[in-house]
Tab-separated table of C-alpha atoms in Angstrom:
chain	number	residue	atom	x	y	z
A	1	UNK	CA	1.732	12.551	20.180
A	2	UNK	CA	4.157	12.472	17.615
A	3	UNK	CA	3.931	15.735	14.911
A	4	UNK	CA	5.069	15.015	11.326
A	5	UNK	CA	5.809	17.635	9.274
A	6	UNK	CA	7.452	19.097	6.384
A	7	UNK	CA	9.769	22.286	5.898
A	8	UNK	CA	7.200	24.840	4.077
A	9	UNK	CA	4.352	24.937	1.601
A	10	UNK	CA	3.569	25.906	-0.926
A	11	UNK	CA	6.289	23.702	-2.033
A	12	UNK	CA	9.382	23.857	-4.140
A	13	UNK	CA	7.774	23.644	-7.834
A	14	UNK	CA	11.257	23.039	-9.363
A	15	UNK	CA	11.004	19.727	-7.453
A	16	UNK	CA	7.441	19.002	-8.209
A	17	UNK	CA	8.093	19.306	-12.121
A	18	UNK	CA	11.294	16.940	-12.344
A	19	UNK	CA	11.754	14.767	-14.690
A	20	UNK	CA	13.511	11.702	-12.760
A	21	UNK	CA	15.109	8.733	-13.501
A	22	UNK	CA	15.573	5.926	-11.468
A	23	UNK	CA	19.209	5.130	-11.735
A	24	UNK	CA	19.270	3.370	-8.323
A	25	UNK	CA	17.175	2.647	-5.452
A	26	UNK	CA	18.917	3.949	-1.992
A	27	UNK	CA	19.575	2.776	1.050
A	28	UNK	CA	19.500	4.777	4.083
A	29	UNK	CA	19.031	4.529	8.053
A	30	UNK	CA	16.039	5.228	9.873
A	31	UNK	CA	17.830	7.477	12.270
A	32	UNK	CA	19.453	9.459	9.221
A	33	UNK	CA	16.121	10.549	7.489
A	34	UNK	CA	14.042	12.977	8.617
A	35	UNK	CA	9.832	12.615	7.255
A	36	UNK	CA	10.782	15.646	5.462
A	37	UNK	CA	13.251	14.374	3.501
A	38	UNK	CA	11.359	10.979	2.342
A	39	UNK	CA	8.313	13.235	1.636
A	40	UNK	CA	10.406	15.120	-0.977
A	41	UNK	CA	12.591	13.080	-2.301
A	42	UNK	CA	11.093	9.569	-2.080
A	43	UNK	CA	7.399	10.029	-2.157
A	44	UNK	CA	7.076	13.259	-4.151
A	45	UNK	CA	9.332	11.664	-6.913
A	46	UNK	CA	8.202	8.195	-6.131
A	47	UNK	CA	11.136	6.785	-5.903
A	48	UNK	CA	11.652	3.459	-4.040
A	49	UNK	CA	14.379	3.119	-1.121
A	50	UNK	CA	15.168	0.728	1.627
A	51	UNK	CA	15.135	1.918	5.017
A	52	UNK	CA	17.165	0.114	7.668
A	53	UNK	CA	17.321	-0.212	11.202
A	54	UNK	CA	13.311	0.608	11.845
A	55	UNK	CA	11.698	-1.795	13.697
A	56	UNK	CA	13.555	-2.948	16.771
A	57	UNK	CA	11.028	-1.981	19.249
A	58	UNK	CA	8.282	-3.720	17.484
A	59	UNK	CA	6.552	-6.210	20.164
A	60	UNK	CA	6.375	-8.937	17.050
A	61	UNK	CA	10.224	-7.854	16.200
A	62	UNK	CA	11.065	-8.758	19.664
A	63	UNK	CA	8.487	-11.678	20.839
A	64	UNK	CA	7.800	-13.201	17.477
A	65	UNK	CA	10.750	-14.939	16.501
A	66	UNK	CA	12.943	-16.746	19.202
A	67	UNK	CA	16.289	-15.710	18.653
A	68	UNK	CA	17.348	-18.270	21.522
A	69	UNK	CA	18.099	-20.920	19.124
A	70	UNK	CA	20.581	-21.054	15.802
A	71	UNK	CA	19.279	-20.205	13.156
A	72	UNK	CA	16.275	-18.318	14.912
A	73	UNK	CA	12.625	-19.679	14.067
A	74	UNK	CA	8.818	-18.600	14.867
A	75	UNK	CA	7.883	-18.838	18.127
A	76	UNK	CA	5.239	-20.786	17.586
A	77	UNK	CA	4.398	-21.175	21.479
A	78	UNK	CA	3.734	-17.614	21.832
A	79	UNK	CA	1.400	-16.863	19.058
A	80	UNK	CA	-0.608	-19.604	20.252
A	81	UNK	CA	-0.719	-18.158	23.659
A	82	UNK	CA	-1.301	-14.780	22.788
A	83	UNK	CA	-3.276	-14.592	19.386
A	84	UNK	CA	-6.944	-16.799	18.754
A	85	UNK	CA	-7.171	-19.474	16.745
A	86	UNK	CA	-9.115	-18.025	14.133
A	87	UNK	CA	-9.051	-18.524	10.353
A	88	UNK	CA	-6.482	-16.484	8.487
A	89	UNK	CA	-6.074	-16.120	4.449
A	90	UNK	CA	-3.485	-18.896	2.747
A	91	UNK	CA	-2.149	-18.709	-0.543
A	92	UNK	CA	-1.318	-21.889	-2.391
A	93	UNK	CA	2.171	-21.263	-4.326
A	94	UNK	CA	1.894	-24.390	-6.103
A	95	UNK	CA	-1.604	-23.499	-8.004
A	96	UNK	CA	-2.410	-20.381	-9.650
A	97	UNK	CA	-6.139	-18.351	-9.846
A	98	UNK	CA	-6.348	-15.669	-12.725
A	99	UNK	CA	-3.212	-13.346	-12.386
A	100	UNK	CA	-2.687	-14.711	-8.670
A	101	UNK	CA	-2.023	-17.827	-6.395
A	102	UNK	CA	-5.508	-19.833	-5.052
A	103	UNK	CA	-6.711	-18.659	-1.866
A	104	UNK	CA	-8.030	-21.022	0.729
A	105	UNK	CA	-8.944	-20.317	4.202
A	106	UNK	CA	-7.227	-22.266	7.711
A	107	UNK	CA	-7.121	-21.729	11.134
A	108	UNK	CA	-4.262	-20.000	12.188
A	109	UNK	CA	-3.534	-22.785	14.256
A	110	UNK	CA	-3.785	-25.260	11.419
A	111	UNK	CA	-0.775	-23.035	9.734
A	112	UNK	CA	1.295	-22.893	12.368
A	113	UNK	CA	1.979	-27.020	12.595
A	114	UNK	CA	3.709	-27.508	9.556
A	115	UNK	CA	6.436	-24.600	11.457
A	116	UNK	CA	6.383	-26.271	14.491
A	117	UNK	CA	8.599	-29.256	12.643
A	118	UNK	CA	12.582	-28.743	11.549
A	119	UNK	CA	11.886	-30.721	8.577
A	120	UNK	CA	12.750	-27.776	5.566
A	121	UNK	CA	11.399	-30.464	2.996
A	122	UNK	CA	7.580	-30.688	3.986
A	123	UNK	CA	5.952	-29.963	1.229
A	124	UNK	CA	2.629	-28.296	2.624
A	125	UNK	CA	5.048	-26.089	4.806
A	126	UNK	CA	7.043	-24.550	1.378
A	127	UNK	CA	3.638	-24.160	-0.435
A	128	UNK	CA	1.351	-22.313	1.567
A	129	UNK	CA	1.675	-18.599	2.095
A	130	UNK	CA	-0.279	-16.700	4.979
A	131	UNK	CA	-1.214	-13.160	3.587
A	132	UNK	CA	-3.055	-10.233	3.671
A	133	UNK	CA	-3.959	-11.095	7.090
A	134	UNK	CA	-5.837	-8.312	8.663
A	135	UNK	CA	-4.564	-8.677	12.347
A	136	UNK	CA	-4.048	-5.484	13.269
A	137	UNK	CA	-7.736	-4.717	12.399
A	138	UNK	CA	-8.911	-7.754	14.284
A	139	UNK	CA	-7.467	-7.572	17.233
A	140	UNK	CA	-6.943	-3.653	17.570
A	141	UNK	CA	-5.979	-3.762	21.491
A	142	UNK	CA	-2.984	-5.999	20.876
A	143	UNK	CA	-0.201	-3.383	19.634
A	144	UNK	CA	2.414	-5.787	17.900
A	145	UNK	CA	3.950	-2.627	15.566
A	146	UNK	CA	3.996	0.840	15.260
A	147	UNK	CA	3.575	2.516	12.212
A	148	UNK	CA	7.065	4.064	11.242
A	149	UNK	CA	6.881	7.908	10.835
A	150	UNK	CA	8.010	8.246	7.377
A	151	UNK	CA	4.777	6.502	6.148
A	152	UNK	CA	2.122	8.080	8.627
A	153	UNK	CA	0.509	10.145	6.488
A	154	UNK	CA	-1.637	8.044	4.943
A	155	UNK	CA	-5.318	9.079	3.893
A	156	UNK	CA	-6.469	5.514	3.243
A	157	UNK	CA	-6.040	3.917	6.196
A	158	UNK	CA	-7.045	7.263	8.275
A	159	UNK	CA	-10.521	6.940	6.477
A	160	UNK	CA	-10.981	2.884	6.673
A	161	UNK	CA	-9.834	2.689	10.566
A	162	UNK	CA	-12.018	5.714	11.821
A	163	UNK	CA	-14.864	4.434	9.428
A	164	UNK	CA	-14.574	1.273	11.058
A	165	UNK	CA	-14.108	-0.228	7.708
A	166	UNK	CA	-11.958	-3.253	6.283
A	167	UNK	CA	-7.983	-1.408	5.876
A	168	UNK	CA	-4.993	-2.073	4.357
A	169	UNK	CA	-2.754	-3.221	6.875
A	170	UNK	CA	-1.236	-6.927	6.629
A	171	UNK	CA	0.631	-9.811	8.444
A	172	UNK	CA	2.227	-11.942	5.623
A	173	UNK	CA	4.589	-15.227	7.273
A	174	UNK	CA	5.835	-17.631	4.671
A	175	UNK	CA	8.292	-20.444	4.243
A	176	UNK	CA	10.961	-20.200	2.561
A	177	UNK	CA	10.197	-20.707	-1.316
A	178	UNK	CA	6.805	-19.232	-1.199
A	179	UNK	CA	6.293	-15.779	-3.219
A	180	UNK	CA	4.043	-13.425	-4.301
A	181	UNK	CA	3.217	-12.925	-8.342
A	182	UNK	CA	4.220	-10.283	-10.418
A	183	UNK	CA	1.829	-6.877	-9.988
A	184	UNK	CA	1.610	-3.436	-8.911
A	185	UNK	CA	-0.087	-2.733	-5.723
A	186	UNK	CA	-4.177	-1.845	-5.267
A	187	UNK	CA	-5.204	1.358	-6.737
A	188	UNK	CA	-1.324	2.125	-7.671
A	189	UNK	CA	-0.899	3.051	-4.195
A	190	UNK	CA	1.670	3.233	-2.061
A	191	UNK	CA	2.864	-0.048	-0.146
A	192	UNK	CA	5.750	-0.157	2.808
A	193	UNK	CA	6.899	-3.727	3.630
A	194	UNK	CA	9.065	-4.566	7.051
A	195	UNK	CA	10.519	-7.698	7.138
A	196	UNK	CA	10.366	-8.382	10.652
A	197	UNK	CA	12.159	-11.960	10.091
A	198	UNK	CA	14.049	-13.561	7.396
A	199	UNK	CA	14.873	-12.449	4.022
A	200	UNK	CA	13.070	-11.260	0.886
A	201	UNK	CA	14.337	-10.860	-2.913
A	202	UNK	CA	12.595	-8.194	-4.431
A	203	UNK	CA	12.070	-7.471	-8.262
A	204	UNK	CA	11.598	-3.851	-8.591
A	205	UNK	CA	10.223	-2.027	-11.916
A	206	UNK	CA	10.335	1.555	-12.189
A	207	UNK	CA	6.806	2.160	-13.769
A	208	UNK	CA	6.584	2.135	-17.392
A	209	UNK	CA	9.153	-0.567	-18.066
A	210	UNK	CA	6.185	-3.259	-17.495
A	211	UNK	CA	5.195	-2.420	-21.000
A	212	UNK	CA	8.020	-4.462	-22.333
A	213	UNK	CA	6.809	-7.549	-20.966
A	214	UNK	CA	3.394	-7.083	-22.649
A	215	UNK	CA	2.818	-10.533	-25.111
A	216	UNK	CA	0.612	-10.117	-28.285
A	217	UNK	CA	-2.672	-10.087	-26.169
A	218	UNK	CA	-1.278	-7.052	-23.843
A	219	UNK	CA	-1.081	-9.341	-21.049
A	220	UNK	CA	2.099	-9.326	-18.457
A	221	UNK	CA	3.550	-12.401	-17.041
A	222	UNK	CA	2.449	-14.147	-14.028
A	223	UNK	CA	6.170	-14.250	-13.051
A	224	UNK	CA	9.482	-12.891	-13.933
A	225	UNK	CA	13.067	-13.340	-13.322
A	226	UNK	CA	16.004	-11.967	-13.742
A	227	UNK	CA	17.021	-13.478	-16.964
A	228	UNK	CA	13.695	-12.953	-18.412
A	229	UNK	CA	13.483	-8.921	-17.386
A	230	UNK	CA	17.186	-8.811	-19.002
A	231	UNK	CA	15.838	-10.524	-22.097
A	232	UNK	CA	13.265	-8.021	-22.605
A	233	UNK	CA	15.395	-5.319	-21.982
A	234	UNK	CA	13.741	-3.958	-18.672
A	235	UNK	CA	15.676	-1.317	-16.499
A	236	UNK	CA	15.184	-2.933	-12.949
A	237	UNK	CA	16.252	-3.393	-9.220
A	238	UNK	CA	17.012	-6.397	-7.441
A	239	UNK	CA	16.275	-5.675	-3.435
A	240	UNK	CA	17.705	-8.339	-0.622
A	241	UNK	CA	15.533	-7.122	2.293
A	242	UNK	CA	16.678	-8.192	5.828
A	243	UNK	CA	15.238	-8.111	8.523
A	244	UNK	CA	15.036	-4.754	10.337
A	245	UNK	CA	14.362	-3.026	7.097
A	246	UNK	CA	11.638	-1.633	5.252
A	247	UNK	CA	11.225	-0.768	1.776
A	248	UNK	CA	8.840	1.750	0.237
A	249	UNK	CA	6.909	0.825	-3.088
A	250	UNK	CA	6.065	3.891	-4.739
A	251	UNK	CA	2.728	3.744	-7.339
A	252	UNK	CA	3.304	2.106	-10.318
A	253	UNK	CA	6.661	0.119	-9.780
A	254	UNK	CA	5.736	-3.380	-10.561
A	255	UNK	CA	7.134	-6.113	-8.373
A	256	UNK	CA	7.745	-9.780	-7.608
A	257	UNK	CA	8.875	-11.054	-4.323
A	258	UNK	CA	9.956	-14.043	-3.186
A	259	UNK	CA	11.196	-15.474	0.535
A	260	UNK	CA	14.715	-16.564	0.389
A	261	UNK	CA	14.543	-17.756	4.224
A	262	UNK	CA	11.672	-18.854	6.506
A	263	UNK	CA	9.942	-14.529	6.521
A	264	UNK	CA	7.423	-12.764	8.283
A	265	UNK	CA	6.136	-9.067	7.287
A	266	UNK	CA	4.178	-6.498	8.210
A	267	UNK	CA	2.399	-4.321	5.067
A	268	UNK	CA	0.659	-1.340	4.383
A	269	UNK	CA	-0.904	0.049	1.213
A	270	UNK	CA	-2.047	3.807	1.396
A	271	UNK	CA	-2.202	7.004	-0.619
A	272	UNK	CA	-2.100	10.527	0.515
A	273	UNK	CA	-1.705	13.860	-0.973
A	274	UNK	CA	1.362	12.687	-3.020
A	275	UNK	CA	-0.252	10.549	-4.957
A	276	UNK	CA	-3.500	10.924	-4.967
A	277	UNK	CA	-3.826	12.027	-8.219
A	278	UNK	CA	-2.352	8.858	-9.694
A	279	UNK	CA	-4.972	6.588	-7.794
A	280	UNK	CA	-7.474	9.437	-9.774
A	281	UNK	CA	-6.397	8.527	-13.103
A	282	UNK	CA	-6.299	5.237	-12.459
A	283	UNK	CA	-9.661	5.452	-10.957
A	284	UNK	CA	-10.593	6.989	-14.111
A	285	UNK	CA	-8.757	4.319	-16.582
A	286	UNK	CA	-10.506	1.833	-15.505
A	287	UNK	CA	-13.598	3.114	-15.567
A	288	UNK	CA	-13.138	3.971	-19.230
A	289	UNK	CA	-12.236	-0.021	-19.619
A	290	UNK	CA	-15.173	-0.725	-18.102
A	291	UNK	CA	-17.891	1.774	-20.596
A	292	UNK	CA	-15.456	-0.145	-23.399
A	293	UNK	CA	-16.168	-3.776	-22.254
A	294	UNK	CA	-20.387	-3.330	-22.308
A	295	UNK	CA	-20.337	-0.098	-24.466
A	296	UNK	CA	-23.168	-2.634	-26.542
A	297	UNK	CA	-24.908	-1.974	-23.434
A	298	UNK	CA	-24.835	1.719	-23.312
A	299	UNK	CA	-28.294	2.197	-23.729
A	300	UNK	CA	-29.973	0.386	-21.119
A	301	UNK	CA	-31.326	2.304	-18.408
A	302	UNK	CA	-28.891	3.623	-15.492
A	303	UNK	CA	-25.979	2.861	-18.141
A	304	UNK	CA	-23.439	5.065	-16.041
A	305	UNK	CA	-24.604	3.781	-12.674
A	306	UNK	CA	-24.167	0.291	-14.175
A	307	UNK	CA	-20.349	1.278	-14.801
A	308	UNK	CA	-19.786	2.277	-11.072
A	309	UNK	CA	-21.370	-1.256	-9.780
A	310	UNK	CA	-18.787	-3.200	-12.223
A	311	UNK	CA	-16.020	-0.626	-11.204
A	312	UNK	CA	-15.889	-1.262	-8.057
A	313	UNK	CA	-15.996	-4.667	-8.392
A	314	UNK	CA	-13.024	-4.717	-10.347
A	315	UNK	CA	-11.048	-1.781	-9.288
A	316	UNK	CA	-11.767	-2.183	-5.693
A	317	UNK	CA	-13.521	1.094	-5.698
A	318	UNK	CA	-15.646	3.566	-7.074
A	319	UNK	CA	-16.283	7.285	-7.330
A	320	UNK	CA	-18.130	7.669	-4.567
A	321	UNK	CA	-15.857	5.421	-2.607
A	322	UNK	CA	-12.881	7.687	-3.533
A	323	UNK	CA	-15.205	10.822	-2.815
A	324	UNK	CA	-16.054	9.584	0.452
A	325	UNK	CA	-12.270	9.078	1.596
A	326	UNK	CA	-11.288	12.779	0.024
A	327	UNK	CA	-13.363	14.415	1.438
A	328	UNK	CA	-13.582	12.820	4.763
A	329	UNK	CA	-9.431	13.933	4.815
A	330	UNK	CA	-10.427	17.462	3.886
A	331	UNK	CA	-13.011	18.015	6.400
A	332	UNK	CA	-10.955	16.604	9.336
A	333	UNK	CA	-7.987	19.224	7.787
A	334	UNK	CA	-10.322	21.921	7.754
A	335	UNK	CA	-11.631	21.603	11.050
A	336	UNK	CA	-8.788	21.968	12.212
A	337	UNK	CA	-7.229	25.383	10.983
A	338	UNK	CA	-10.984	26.880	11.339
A	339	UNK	CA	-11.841	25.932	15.028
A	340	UNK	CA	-10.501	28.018	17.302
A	341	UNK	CA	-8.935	25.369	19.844
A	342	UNK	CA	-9.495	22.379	17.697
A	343	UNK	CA	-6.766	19.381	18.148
A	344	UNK	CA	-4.132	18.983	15.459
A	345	UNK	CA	-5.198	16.304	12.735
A	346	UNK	CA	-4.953	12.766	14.439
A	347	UNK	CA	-2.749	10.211	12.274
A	348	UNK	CA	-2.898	5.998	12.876
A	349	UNK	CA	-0.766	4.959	15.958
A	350	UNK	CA	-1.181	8.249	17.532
A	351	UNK	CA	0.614	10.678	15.287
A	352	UNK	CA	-0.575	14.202	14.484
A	353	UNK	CA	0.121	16.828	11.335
A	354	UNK	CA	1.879	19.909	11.485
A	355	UNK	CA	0.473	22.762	9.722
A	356	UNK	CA	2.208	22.919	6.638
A	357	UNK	CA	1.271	19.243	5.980
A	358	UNK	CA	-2.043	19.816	6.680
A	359	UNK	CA	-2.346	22.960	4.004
A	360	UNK	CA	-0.438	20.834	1.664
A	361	UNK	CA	-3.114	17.609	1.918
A	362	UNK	CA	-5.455	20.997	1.420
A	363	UNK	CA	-3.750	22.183	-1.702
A	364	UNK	CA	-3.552	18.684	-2.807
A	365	UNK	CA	-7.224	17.857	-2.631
A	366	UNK	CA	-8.249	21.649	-4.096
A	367	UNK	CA	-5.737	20.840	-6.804
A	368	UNK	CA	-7.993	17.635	-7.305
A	369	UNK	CA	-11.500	18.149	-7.376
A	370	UNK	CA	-10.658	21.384	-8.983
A	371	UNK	CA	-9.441	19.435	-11.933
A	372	UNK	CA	-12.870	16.626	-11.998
A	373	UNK	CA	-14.937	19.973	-11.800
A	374	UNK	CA	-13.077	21.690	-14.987
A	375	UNK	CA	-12.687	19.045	-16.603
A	376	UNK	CA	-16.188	17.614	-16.398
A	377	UNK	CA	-15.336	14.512	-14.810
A	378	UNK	CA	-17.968	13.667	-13.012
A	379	UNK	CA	-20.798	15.793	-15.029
A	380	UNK	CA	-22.767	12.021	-15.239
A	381	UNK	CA	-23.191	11.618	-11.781
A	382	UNK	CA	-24.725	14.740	-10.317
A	383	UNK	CA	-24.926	13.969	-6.846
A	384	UNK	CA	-20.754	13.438	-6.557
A	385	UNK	CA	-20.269	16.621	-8.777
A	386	UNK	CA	-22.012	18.684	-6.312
A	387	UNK	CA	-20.146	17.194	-3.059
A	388	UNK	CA	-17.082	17.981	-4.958
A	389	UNK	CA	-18.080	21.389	-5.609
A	390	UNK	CA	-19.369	22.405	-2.139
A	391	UNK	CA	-15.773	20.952	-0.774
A	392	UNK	CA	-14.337	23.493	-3.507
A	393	UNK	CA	-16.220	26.235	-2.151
A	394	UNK	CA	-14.563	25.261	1.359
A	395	UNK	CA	-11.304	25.355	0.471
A	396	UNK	CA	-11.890	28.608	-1.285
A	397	UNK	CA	-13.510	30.387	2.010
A	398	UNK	CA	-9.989	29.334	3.913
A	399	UNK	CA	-7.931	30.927	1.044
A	400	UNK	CA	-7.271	28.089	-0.615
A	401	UNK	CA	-8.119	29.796	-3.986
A	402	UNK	CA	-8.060	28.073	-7.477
C-alpha cells in the first residue's frame, strides 16, 4: 500500500497563522508535487490549484470515452455492456428548485440515448445533467478510478465507506451547456473534481467575497457571471479545466461551473484534520440559525433535541453525526500507535498514513473537542459531552496533552 505522509509534526506554526491572500490560483503537475507540499501549502492555507496530468491510468479515462473518432465522444457501447441499467440522479438545467436545478430520476440507459445521436441541437440532450451519481458506492468491485494521493486523507469518506454508509464520491456526465448553480460545497468541505472528458469553466470565489453579492434579503444569486462578479466588485478566478486535470476546492470558495464541451467527472467532497474545524463552526452556525428560526418554540419539551432533528435536516448533519465520524478517525489513529503490531491506518483505495500524519489528525481532533469541552459547546446534550471527554482523556494518556 501506498504511505502518505508529511515532513514533521508538530507543524510549522508560522505557516499555520498566515494571513493569505489569494492573488492567483496555481497550476502545477501531478508528478511535480509531492502530498507534502499540497498539505501545506494548498490545504493548510486553503488555497485552490489545478493539478494536471493525474488521471491517465484511470479505467474510465481510458475505456470511457472513444478517442477513435474526431472529436472523441462517450462510448456509449461500453457503459452499456459493463455498467446496469439502473436509475441514476438527473438535473434539469432548464428549471430551477429552491437554490438548485429540479431533480428527476432515469435509467441510466434512458440518459445515455439522447448521446448516442450527433445531433448537438437536441434539446433534452443540452438540458439534462447526470450528477451526484453514487457509482463508485454501488458497484464497489468495478474499480473505474483511483483516488489521487494528494486528496487521500480524507476522514469523511473513511467513516461513510467502512460504516457502510451513503459517501461522497460522484460521477457527473453532462452535455455541453448544462451547469451547476452557484454554491459552496456540503458542510464547507473540501471537493476535488477530475475532468476525465471535455472541458469545464469554473467561477472561483475566494471565501468571503460572496458577501458582495448578498441583495437586500441576504440572499446570493442563483447564478453569476463574469460581468456580474466584476460589477459587484468580487476578487475571482476563472478556471478552464481539461481533461486530465483536477482542481481542488478548498472550504468556503464559492463556485459556478459550467460544461463548455460534451464533460464527464469524477468528485469527491471530504474533510480531514485541515479543516475540520471549519465544518465545526459551520456545524455550529447553523445550528444557532436553527434555535433563531423556532426560538418561539423554545419552551416546548426536548427544545434542544428538537434543534438537532431540524439540523440535520438542513445541514446534512448533526452533532452526533459529526461526533460519530471524529471519533471513529481518532480511535482507528489510536489503535494504531498503541498496539504493539497493529497495521498502519488504512486510507480509501488502499492507501495508508505515516506517523506524523497520523499524530497530526491526533493533534487536530485534541485541538477540537478540547475547544467544545472549554468552551461549553455541547453542555445541552450530555451524552455527546461525555464521548467527547472520554476521547480527551485518550489522547491525553498517549501524550497528546492539552
Amino acid at each position: 500500500m501506498e504511505e502518505i505522509e508529511i515532513s514533521s509534526y508538530p507543524l510549522d506554526q508560522l505557516l499555520l497563522s498566515a494571513n493569505h491572500r489569494h492573488e492567483k490560483i496555481d497550476r502545477v503537475t501531478a508528478g511535480s508535487i509531492s502530498y507534502d507540499q499540497f498539505f501545506r501549502n494548498f490545504m493548510q492555507r486553503n488555497r485552490a490549484v489545478v493539478v494536471e496530468g493525474i488521471v491517465q491510468d484511470w479505467e474510465c479515462f481510458q475505456r470511457w470515452i472513444d478517442r477513435s473518432v474526431v472529436p472523441p465522444k462517450l462510448n456509449v457501447p461500453y457503459l452499456k455492456e459493463t455498467l446496469p441499467n439502473g436509475p441514476v440522479p438527473v438535473a434539469d438545467c432548464e428549471r430551477q428548485h429552491y437554490n438548485s436545478h429540479e431533480k428527476l430520476e432515469q435509467s441510466l440507459f434512458e440518459f445515455l440515448q439522447s448521446w448516442e445521436t450527433d445531433d448537438d441541437r437536441e434539446s433534452t440532450r443540452k438540458r439534462f445533467y447526470l450528477k451526484d451519481w453514487h457509482l463508485r458506492s454501488l458497484l464497489p468491485e468495478y474499480r473505474f478510478y483511483r483516488t489521487p494521493a494528494l486528496f487521500t486523507s480524507d476522514w469523511l469518506n473513511e467513516y461513510l465507506v467502512e460504516q457502510g454508509a451513503d459517501d461522497y464520491r460522484f460521477v457527473y456526465i453532462g452535455p455541453k451547456g448544462t451547469w451547476t448553480a452557484f454554491h459552496a460545497d456540503v458542510f464547507g468541505s473540501y471537493s476535488w473534481s477530475v475532468n476525465i472528458f471535455g472541458r469545464k469553466r469554473w467561477y472561483l470565489l475566494p471565501p468571503g467575497e460572496e458577501r458582495k453579492l448578498l441583495n437586500s434579503l441576504r440572499q446570493l444569486p442563483f447564478s453569476v457571471t463574469e460581468q456580474s462578479l466584476r460589477d459587484a466588485g468580487v476578487t475571482f478566478f476563472t478556471i478552464e479545466q481539461k481533461a486530465g486535470e483536477a482542481i481542488f476546492v478548498p472550504s468556503g470558495w464559492y463556485h459556478q461551473v459550467m460544461n463548455v464541451e460534451d464533460a464527464i467527472s469524477v468528485n469527491h467532497n471530504w474533510f480531514n484534520g485541515c479543516n475540520v474545524g471549519t465544518v465545526w463552526d459551520n456545524l455550529r452556525s447553523s445550528l444557532a440559525d436553527v434555535r433563531r428560526e423556532i426560538d418561539d418554540c423554545h419552551d416546548m419539551d426536548n427544545f434542544d433535541d428538537h434543534c438537532q432533528v431540524m439540523l440535520k435536516a438542513s445541514f446534512g448533519m448533526d452533532y452526533a453525526d459529526f461526533l460519530a465520524i471524529v471519533l471513529y478517525v481518532c480511535d482507528k489513529r489510536l489503535k494504531s500507535i498503541q498496539e504493539e503490531g497493529a497495521e498502519k491506518v488504512k486510507q480509501i483505495d488502499d492507501y495508508v498514513l505515516g506517523k506524523h500524519h497520523v499524530m497530526f489528525d491526533l493533534g487536530a481532533i485534541r485541538d477540537l473537542l478540547g475547544e467544545m469541552v472549554e468552551k461549553k459547546y455541547l453542555d445541552c446534550y450530555p451524552a455527546l459531552n461525555c464521548l467527547a471527554v472520554n476521547c480527551l482523556k485518550k489522547l491525553v494518556s498517549v501524550g497528546l496533552t492539552l
